[in-house]
Short mmCIF file of C-alpha atoms and ligand atoms in Angstrom, two decimals:
data_model
loop_
_atom_site.label_atom_id
_atom_site.label_comp_id
_atom_site.label_asym_id
_atom_site.label_seq_id
_atom_site.Cartn_x
_atom_site.Cartn_y
_atom_site.Cartn_z
CA MET A 21 0.00 0.00 0.00
CA LYS A 22 1.23 3.48 -0.84
CA ASN A 23 1.84 5.89 2.03
CA VAL A 24 -0.24 8.99 1.35
CA GLY A 25 -0.02 12.19 3.39
CA PHE A 26 -3.18 14.29 3.61
CA ILE A 27 -2.74 17.94 4.55
CA GLY A 28 -5.50 20.55 4.89
CA TRP A 29 -8.38 18.11 5.45
CA ARG A 30 -10.09 20.47 7.91
CA GLY A 31 -10.61 23.36 5.46
CA ILE A 32 -13.54 23.72 3.12
CA VAL A 33 -12.01 21.94 0.08
CA GLY A 34 -10.24 19.38 2.26
CA SER A 35 -13.47 18.52 4.10
CA VAL A 36 -15.32 17.95 0.84
CA LEU A 37 -12.41 15.84 -0.41
CA LEU A 38 -12.40 13.80 2.80
CA GLU A 39 -16.16 13.25 2.53
CA ARG A 40 -15.87 12.12 -1.10
CA MET A 41 -12.93 9.82 -0.35
CA ILE A 42 -14.84 8.18 2.51
CA LYS A 43 -17.92 7.77 0.29
CA LYS A 44 -15.91 6.25 -2.56
CA LYS A 45 -13.90 4.05 -0.13
CA ASP A 46 -10.61 5.51 -1.41
CA PHE A 47 -9.00 5.09 2.01
CA ASP A 48 -9.28 1.28 1.73
CA TYR A 49 -6.47 1.29 -0.86
CA ILE A 50 -3.93 3.56 0.80
CA ASN A 51 -2.15 3.98 4.09
CA THR A 52 -3.06 7.53 5.02
CA ILE A 53 -1.08 9.77 7.32
CA PHE A 54 -3.04 12.85 8.37
CA PHE A 55 -1.09 16.04 9.01
CA THR A 56 -1.89 19.24 10.86
CA THR A 57 -0.17 22.60 11.08
CA SER A 58 -1.17 23.15 14.70
CA GLN A 59 -2.49 20.07 16.52
CA PHE A 60 0.13 17.39 15.91
CA GLY A 61 0.26 14.64 18.49
CA GLN A 62 -3.53 14.54 18.84
CA LEU A 63 -5.64 11.62 17.66
CA ILE A 64 -7.21 11.85 14.22
CA PRO A 65 -10.82 12.93 14.79
CA PHE A 66 -12.50 10.35 12.54
CA ASN A 67 -12.54 6.62 12.09
CA ILE A 68 -10.64 5.69 8.94
CA GLN A 69 -8.80 2.46 8.38
CA ASN A 70 -5.11 3.39 8.59
CA LYS A 71 -2.06 2.49 10.63
CA CYS A 72 -1.23 5.94 11.94
CA LYS A 73 -3.86 7.25 14.36
CA ILE A 74 -1.87 10.32 15.43
CA LEU A 75 -1.88 13.64 13.60
CA GLN A 76 1.61 14.45 12.29
CA ASN A 77 3.36 17.79 11.98
CA ALA A 78 2.73 19.24 8.50
CA TYR A 79 6.10 21.06 8.66
CA ASP A 80 8.14 17.93 9.48
CA ILE A 81 10.19 17.48 6.31
CA GLU A 82 11.55 14.12 7.44
CA ILE A 83 8.12 12.49 7.76
CA LEU A 84 6.84 14.20 4.62
CA SER A 85 9.83 12.98 2.62
CA SER A 86 9.09 9.37 3.60
CA LEU A 87 5.75 9.47 1.74
CA ASP A 88 4.93 8.17 -1.74
CA ILE A 89 2.19 10.72 -2.36
CA ILE A 90 1.21 14.01 -0.70
CA ILE A 91 -2.22 15.47 -1.25
CA THR A 92 -2.69 19.01 0.06
CA CYS A 93 -5.63 21.37 0.39
CA GLN A 94 -3.72 23.56 2.86
CA GLY A 95 -3.37 26.48 0.44
CA SER A 96 -0.71 28.35 -1.51
CA GLN A 97 1.23 29.63 1.52
CA TYR A 98 1.84 26.10 2.74
CA THR A 99 2.89 24.89 -0.72
CA ASN A 100 5.22 27.86 -1.04
CA LYS A 101 6.86 27.00 2.27
CA ILE A 102 7.18 23.23 1.93
CA TYR A 103 7.19 22.08 -1.71
CA SER A 104 10.63 23.30 -2.82
CA LYS A 105 12.24 22.23 0.48
CA LEU A 106 11.06 18.69 -0.22
CA ARG A 107 12.20 18.71 -3.84
CA LEU A 108 15.57 20.23 -2.85
CA ILE A 109 16.37 17.32 -0.56
CA GLY A 110 15.55 14.96 -3.43
CA TRP A 111 12.02 13.88 -2.51
CA ASN A 112 10.63 12.31 -5.69
CA GLY A 113 7.08 11.49 -4.60
CA PHE A 114 3.85 12.68 -6.19
CA TRP A 115 2.49 16.04 -5.04
CA ILE A 116 -1.24 16.62 -5.59
CA ASP A 117 -2.31 20.16 -4.75
CA ALA A 118 -5.59 22.09 -4.62
CA SER A 119 -3.90 25.50 -4.40
CA SER A 120 -2.92 27.69 -7.34
CA TYR A 121 0.73 28.16 -6.31
CA LEU A 122 2.28 25.61 -8.69
CA ARG A 123 -0.17 25.93 -11.59
CA THR A 124 2.18 28.13 -13.63
CA SER A 125 5.22 25.88 -13.10
CA ILE A 126 6.47 24.14 -16.26
CA ASN A 127 6.96 21.02 -14.15
CA SER A 128 3.30 20.81 -13.15
CA VAL A 129 0.17 19.53 -14.86
CA ILE A 130 -3.23 21.07 -14.17
CA ILE A 131 -5.47 18.06 -13.68
CA LEU A 132 -9.00 17.55 -14.97
CA ASP A 133 -8.98 13.98 -16.23
CA PRO A 134 -12.29 13.94 -18.16
CA ILE A 135 -10.61 16.66 -20.25
CA ASN A 136 -6.89 15.90 -20.24
CA LEU A 137 -6.39 12.27 -19.17
CA ASN A 138 -4.02 11.62 -22.10
CA LEU A 139 -1.87 14.60 -21.20
CA ILE A 140 -1.77 13.53 -17.54
CA LYS A 141 -0.65 10.01 -18.53
CA LYS A 142 1.95 11.35 -20.94
CA LYS A 143 3.38 13.56 -18.18
CA ILE A 144 3.46 10.69 -15.66
CA ASP A 145 5.35 8.64 -18.27
CA ILE A 146 8.03 11.31 -18.65
CA GLY A 147 8.48 11.58 -14.89
CA ILE A 148 6.35 14.59 -13.93
CA LYS A 149 5.41 14.32 -10.25
CA THR A 150 3.45 17.52 -9.57
CA PHE A 151 -0.28 17.62 -10.28
CA VAL A 152 -2.42 20.62 -9.46
CA GLY A 153 -6.19 21.13 -9.45
CA GLY A 154 -7.39 23.97 -11.68
CA ASN A 155 -9.26 27.16 -10.88
CA CYS A 156 -12.90 26.33 -10.12
CA THR A 157 -14.52 28.35 -12.91
CA VAL A 158 -12.02 27.01 -15.44
CA SER A 159 -12.64 23.37 -14.45
CA LEU A 160 -16.42 23.86 -14.41
CA MET A 161 -16.34 25.62 -17.80
CA LEU A 162 -14.27 22.81 -19.34
CA MET A 163 -16.56 20.13 -17.91
CA ALA A 164 -19.52 21.93 -19.50
CA LEU A 165 -17.96 22.71 -22.88
CA GLY A 166 -15.47 19.81 -23.12
CA GLY A 167 -16.95 18.43 -26.36
CA LEU A 168 -16.49 21.70 -28.22
CA PHE A 169 -12.92 22.07 -26.98
CA GLN A 170 -12.13 18.44 -27.81
CA ASP A 171 -13.29 18.93 -31.40
CA ASN A 172 -11.28 22.16 -31.60
CA LEU A 173 -14.41 24.12 -32.52
CA ILE A 174 -13.99 27.21 -30.35
CA GLU A 175 -12.49 30.33 -31.91
CA TRP A 176 -12.88 32.46 -28.78
CA LEU A 177 -14.92 32.56 -25.63
CA SER A 178 -16.18 35.40 -23.50
CA VAL A 179 -17.44 34.66 -20.01
CA SER A 180 -19.25 36.42 -17.18
CA THR A 181 -19.07 34.50 -13.94
CA TYR A 182 -21.42 34.52 -10.96
CA GLN A 183 -19.21 33.07 -8.24
CA ALA A 184 -20.42 31.87 -4.87
CA ALA A 185 -18.96 32.91 -1.51
CA SER A 186 -17.50 29.40 -1.02
CA GLY A 187 -14.83 30.21 -3.63
CA ALA A 188 -13.38 32.74 -1.21
CA GLY A 189 -13.44 30.35 1.78
CA SER A 190 -15.48 29.39 4.79
CA ASN A 191 -15.10 32.72 6.60
CA PHE A 192 -16.64 34.46 3.61
CA MET A 193 -19.56 32.02 3.52
CA ARG A 194 -20.23 32.72 7.20
CA GLU A 195 -19.98 36.45 6.61
CA LEU A 196 -22.48 36.30 3.74
CA LEU A 197 -24.98 34.60 6.06
CA LEU A 198 -24.36 37.22 8.75
CA GLN A 199 -24.90 39.97 6.17
CA MET A 200 -28.19 38.37 5.06
CA LYS A 201 -29.35 38.22 8.66
CA PHE A 202 -28.25 41.78 9.39
CA ILE A 203 -30.04 43.42 6.47
CA SER A 204 -33.28 41.56 7.03
CA GLU A 205 -33.58 42.43 10.70
CA ILE A 206 -36.36 44.99 10.67
CA PRO A 207 -38.23 45.45 13.96
CA ASN A 208 -42.03 45.29 13.75
CA PHE A 209 -41.71 44.39 10.10
CA THR A 210 -45.40 43.83 9.34
CA LYS A 211 -46.70 46.59 11.61
CA ASN A 212 -44.50 49.51 10.61
CA TYR A 213 -43.47 48.68 7.08
CA THR A 214 -46.36 47.87 4.82
CA ASN A 215 -45.02 49.91 1.92
CA ILE A 216 -42.27 48.12 -0.09
CA LEU A 217 -40.40 51.39 -0.62
CA ASP A 218 -40.24 51.89 3.16
CA ILE A 219 -38.84 48.39 3.53
CA ASP A 220 -36.28 49.07 0.80
CA LYS A 221 -35.26 52.32 2.51
CA LYS A 222 -34.79 50.53 5.83
CA ILE A 223 -32.74 47.74 4.26
CA SER A 224 -30.54 50.21 2.36
CA LYS A 225 -29.94 51.98 5.67
CA ASN A 226 -29.10 48.68 7.41
CA ILE A 227 -26.52 47.84 4.72
CA LYS A 228 -24.71 51.13 5.31
CA LYS A 229 -24.52 50.85 9.11
CA ASN A 230 -21.06 50.95 10.71
CA ASN A 231 -21.50 47.60 12.37
CA PHE A 232 -22.49 45.84 9.12
CA PRO A 233 -20.47 42.57 9.02
CA GLN A 234 -17.89 43.08 6.25
CA LYS A 235 -14.55 42.10 7.79
CA TYR A 236 -13.79 39.62 4.97
CA PHE A 237 -15.58 41.00 1.90
CA SER A 238 -14.83 44.64 2.86
CA VAL A 239 -18.20 45.62 1.32
CA PRO A 240 -21.75 44.24 1.33
CA LEU A 241 -22.31 41.14 -0.80
CA ALA A 242 -25.81 40.31 0.45
CA GLY A 243 -28.23 42.56 -1.43
CA SER A 244 -25.39 43.51 -3.77
CA LEU A 245 -22.58 41.94 -5.82
CA ILE A 246 -18.84 42.45 -6.23
CA PRO A 247 -17.52 42.63 -9.81
CA TRP A 248 -13.90 42.00 -8.75
CA ILE A 249 -12.24 38.72 -7.64
CA ASP A 250 -8.59 38.45 -6.56
CA LYS A 251 -5.82 40.96 -7.25
CA LYS A 252 -5.27 43.16 -10.27
CA VAL A 253 -2.96 41.85 -13.00
CA ASN A 254 -2.32 43.22 -16.51
CA ASP A 255 -4.51 45.29 -18.79
CA GLY A 256 -7.28 45.81 -16.26
CA GLN A 257 -7.80 42.10 -15.71
CA THR A 258 -8.14 40.49 -12.30
CA LYS A 259 -6.10 37.35 -11.53
CA GLU A 260 -9.32 35.31 -11.62
CA GLU A 261 -10.01 36.57 -15.16
CA TRP A 262 -6.40 35.96 -16.23
CA LYS A 263 -6.62 32.33 -15.13
CA GLY A 264 -9.43 31.68 -17.65
CA GLN A 265 -7.19 31.76 -20.70
CA PHE A 266 -3.93 30.60 -19.10
CA GLU A 267 -5.29 27.56 -17.28
CA THR A 268 -7.69 26.46 -20.03
CA ASN A 269 -4.90 26.43 -22.58
CA LYS A 270 -2.50 24.69 -20.21
CA ILE A 271 -5.08 21.98 -19.40
CA LEU A 272 -5.82 21.49 -23.11
CA ASN A 273 -2.13 21.74 -24.02
CA THR A 274 -3.08 23.88 -27.03
CA LYS A 275 -0.54 24.78 -29.72
CA ASN A 276 -2.46 27.92 -30.67
CA ILE A 277 -3.87 29.82 -27.72
CA ILE A 278 -7.68 29.93 -27.61
CA PRO A 279 -8.54 33.49 -26.52
CA ILE A 280 -10.69 33.59 -23.38
CA ASP A 281 -11.62 36.63 -21.33
CA GLY A 282 -14.48 38.13 -19.39
CA ILE A 283 -15.55 39.57 -16.08
CA CYS A 284 -15.58 37.56 -12.84
CA VAL A 285 -18.23 38.55 -10.33
CA ARG A 286 -18.85 37.45 -6.74
CA ILE A 287 -22.55 37.06 -5.99
CA GLY A 288 -24.49 36.25 -2.84
CA THR A 289 -24.85 32.50 -3.37
CA LEU A 290 -23.26 30.08 -0.95
CA ARG A 291 -21.67 27.13 -2.70
CA SER A 292 -22.09 26.78 -6.46
CA HIS A 293 -20.72 28.90 -9.27
CA SER A 294 -22.53 29.95 -12.45
CA GLN A 295 -21.15 31.23 -15.74
CA SER A 296 -22.65 32.86 -18.81
CA PHE A 297 -20.77 32.26 -22.08
CA THR A 298 -20.64 33.91 -25.45
CA ILE A 299 -18.86 31.51 -27.75
CA LYS A 300 -17.63 32.04 -31.29
CA LEU A 301 -17.24 28.79 -33.19
CA LYS A 302 -14.79 28.26 -36.03
CA GLN A 303 -17.68 27.11 -38.21
CA GLN A 304 -21.44 27.37 -38.38
CA LEU A 305 -23.15 24.52 -36.50
CA SER A 306 -26.84 23.86 -35.87
CA LEU A 307 -28.10 24.06 -32.29
CA ASP A 308 -28.81 20.31 -32.38
CA ASN A 309 -25.25 19.67 -33.41
CA ILE A 310 -23.86 21.91 -30.67
CA GLN A 311 -26.03 20.22 -28.02
CA ASN A 312 -25.07 16.72 -29.17
CA ILE A 313 -21.38 17.53 -29.10
CA ILE A 314 -21.74 18.99 -25.60
CA LYS A 315 -23.78 16.17 -24.08
CA SER A 316 -21.78 13.30 -25.55
CA HIS A 317 -18.51 14.47 -24.01
CA ASN A 318 -18.82 13.21 -20.45
CA LYS A 319 -21.42 11.64 -18.17
CA TRP A 320 -21.76 14.62 -15.83
CA VAL A 321 -22.72 17.33 -18.32
CA LYS A 322 -26.50 17.72 -18.74
CA VAL A 323 -28.03 19.83 -21.47
CA ILE A 324 -31.05 21.72 -20.11
CA PRO A 325 -33.74 22.57 -22.68
CA ASN A 326 -33.97 26.29 -23.33
CA ASP A 327 -37.39 26.88 -21.78
CA MET A 328 -38.48 28.64 -18.61
CA ASN A 329 -39.59 25.64 -16.60
CA ASN A 330 -36.45 23.58 -17.17
CA THR A 331 -34.19 26.57 -16.74
CA ILE A 332 -35.53 27.88 -13.45
CA ASN A 333 -35.72 24.40 -11.93
CA ASN A 334 -32.52 22.80 -13.20
CA LEU A 335 -30.06 25.53 -14.11
CA THR A 336 -29.42 27.23 -10.78
CA PRO A 337 -26.89 27.03 -7.95
CA VAL A 338 -29.64 25.66 -5.70
CA ALA A 339 -30.37 22.82 -8.15
CA VAL A 340 -26.75 21.73 -8.43
CA SER A 341 -25.16 22.20 -4.98
CA GLY A 342 -23.80 18.95 -3.56
CA LYS A 343 -24.00 17.21 -6.95
CA LEU A 344 -21.41 16.30 -9.56
CA ASP A 345 -23.80 17.20 -12.41
CA ILE A 346 -22.80 20.05 -14.71
CA PRO A 347 -26.03 21.47 -16.17
CA ILE A 348 -25.68 23.71 -19.22
CA GLY A 349 -28.60 25.52 -20.81
CA ARG A 350 -29.77 28.79 -22.42
CA ILE A 351 -28.07 27.47 -25.56
CA LYS A 352 -29.17 29.75 -28.38
CA LYS A 353 -27.77 31.38 -31.48
CA LEU A 354 -26.91 35.06 -31.05
CA ASN A 355 -28.00 37.64 -33.55
CA ILE A 356 -24.57 39.32 -33.37
CA ASP A 357 -22.80 36.70 -35.52
CA LYS A 358 -23.90 33.48 -37.25
CA ASN A 359 -21.09 31.50 -35.60
CA CYS A 360 -21.82 32.80 -32.10
CA PHE A 361 -24.03 31.18 -29.50
CA SER A 362 -24.75 31.68 -25.81
CA ALA A 363 -24.84 29.17 -22.98
CA PHE A 364 -25.20 29.27 -19.21
CA SER A 365 -23.74 26.68 -16.89
CA VAL A 366 -23.72 25.92 -13.17
CA GLY A 367 -21.58 23.61 -11.08
CA ASP A 368 -20.64 22.81 -7.51
CA GLN A 369 -17.32 24.58 -7.18
CA LEU A 370 -16.26 22.40 -4.25
CA LEU A 371 -16.78 19.15 -6.21
CA TRP A 372 -15.69 19.36 -9.87
CA GLY A 373 -14.36 22.83 -9.14
CA ALA A 374 -11.95 21.66 -6.42
CA ALA A 375 -12.02 18.27 -4.66
CA GLU A 376 -13.08 15.77 -7.33
CA PRO A 377 -10.14 16.16 -9.74
CA LEU A 378 -7.75 15.61 -6.79
CA ARG A 379 -9.26 12.31 -5.61
CA ARG A 380 -9.45 11.09 -9.20
CA MET A 381 -5.76 11.93 -9.67
CA LEU A 382 -4.87 9.95 -6.56
CA LYS A 383 -6.90 7.01 -7.87
CA LEU A 384 -5.19 7.25 -11.25
CA LEU A 385 -1.73 7.12 -9.64
CA LEU A 386 -2.69 4.09 -7.54
CA ASP A 387 -4.06 2.25 -10.58
CA TYR A 388 -1.26 3.27 -12.95
N1 LIG B 1162 -10.90 31.56 -7.02
C1 LIG B 1162 -12.19 30.97 -6.94
C2 LIG B 1162 -13.17 31.92 -6.32
C3 LIG B 1162 -12.17 29.69 -6.15
O1 LIG B 1162 -12.74 32.91 -5.72
O2 LIG B 1162 -14.37 31.70 -6.42
C4 LIG B 1162 -12.09 28.47 -7.02
O3 LIG B 1162 -10.77 28.21 -7.47
#
């Protein structure tokens, strides 16, 4: 059995990964050593079949370097601190990472096996040992549009995202809930506020109060939105927007870059991300053709008929949270260009957007 170190299992992505691995019985095939950055020496707080019952120190290079595989959801700062130290002392194990820190490295592969299994295998064969999960919106976009990318049909793609608080982390999710509670607290609601404009006035006042909970978001998200995610990079783009083109093309290993750009927006949903696409194809295709190419690519993508009932029931964050399904709908030709069409997709950003590609990579290495 391979010795696998698991770091960052307590955080939001790590917890979802742990849950999925327990459900899929992944722990039956590995000897897992659980690490912690702060509570080493304590017993592991769950019942999983493994030899080591004690939490190990996540900064102990000696123990880490004895492992065959390390899987980490601890974040970029941890990877920055530990990864090169391990490689410098000659550790040659597999590193599977949820954070973005190593995504730009030429020695890493961004993993999304329903899209780039062949590339992943090719890289394993030439000795690559570093495998990194992609940005959530990129992975969810590729899962939705994989068929069109596979057939090299996309000339360019423009995207507007609607990203949930979970993408920013658990503190942000909690803060969004606190914000929702804060703005809706209106004393004697029914008695004093029968007019909707009075209610609106009161809520707008609540949002602007000094004690409004905004330690993490800096501004209100509940009752509003934030059209900026991550830091500024070049040409007015945010880092989140920059990742769209870079990561997609790295995952697809394209020879000619497929241009991708757009605006990434944080909205007041909790867990699942949504994205609206404008896509220019290299050739004119019928809607039936487009839908068939999309739905035949993988078993998770589900084409939602472009009508109101199906859309409002099946193409929302609420409909998809906690599921591996990738619904895509609102597929229609655009009157701006005969080769352009629109689509809207949703996906659980903690599953296909974060944890699932990691556990599948681990499985692939064990079966390889
Ligand atoms: N950067 C994403 C977000 C998280 O802020 O929503 C998924 O990688």
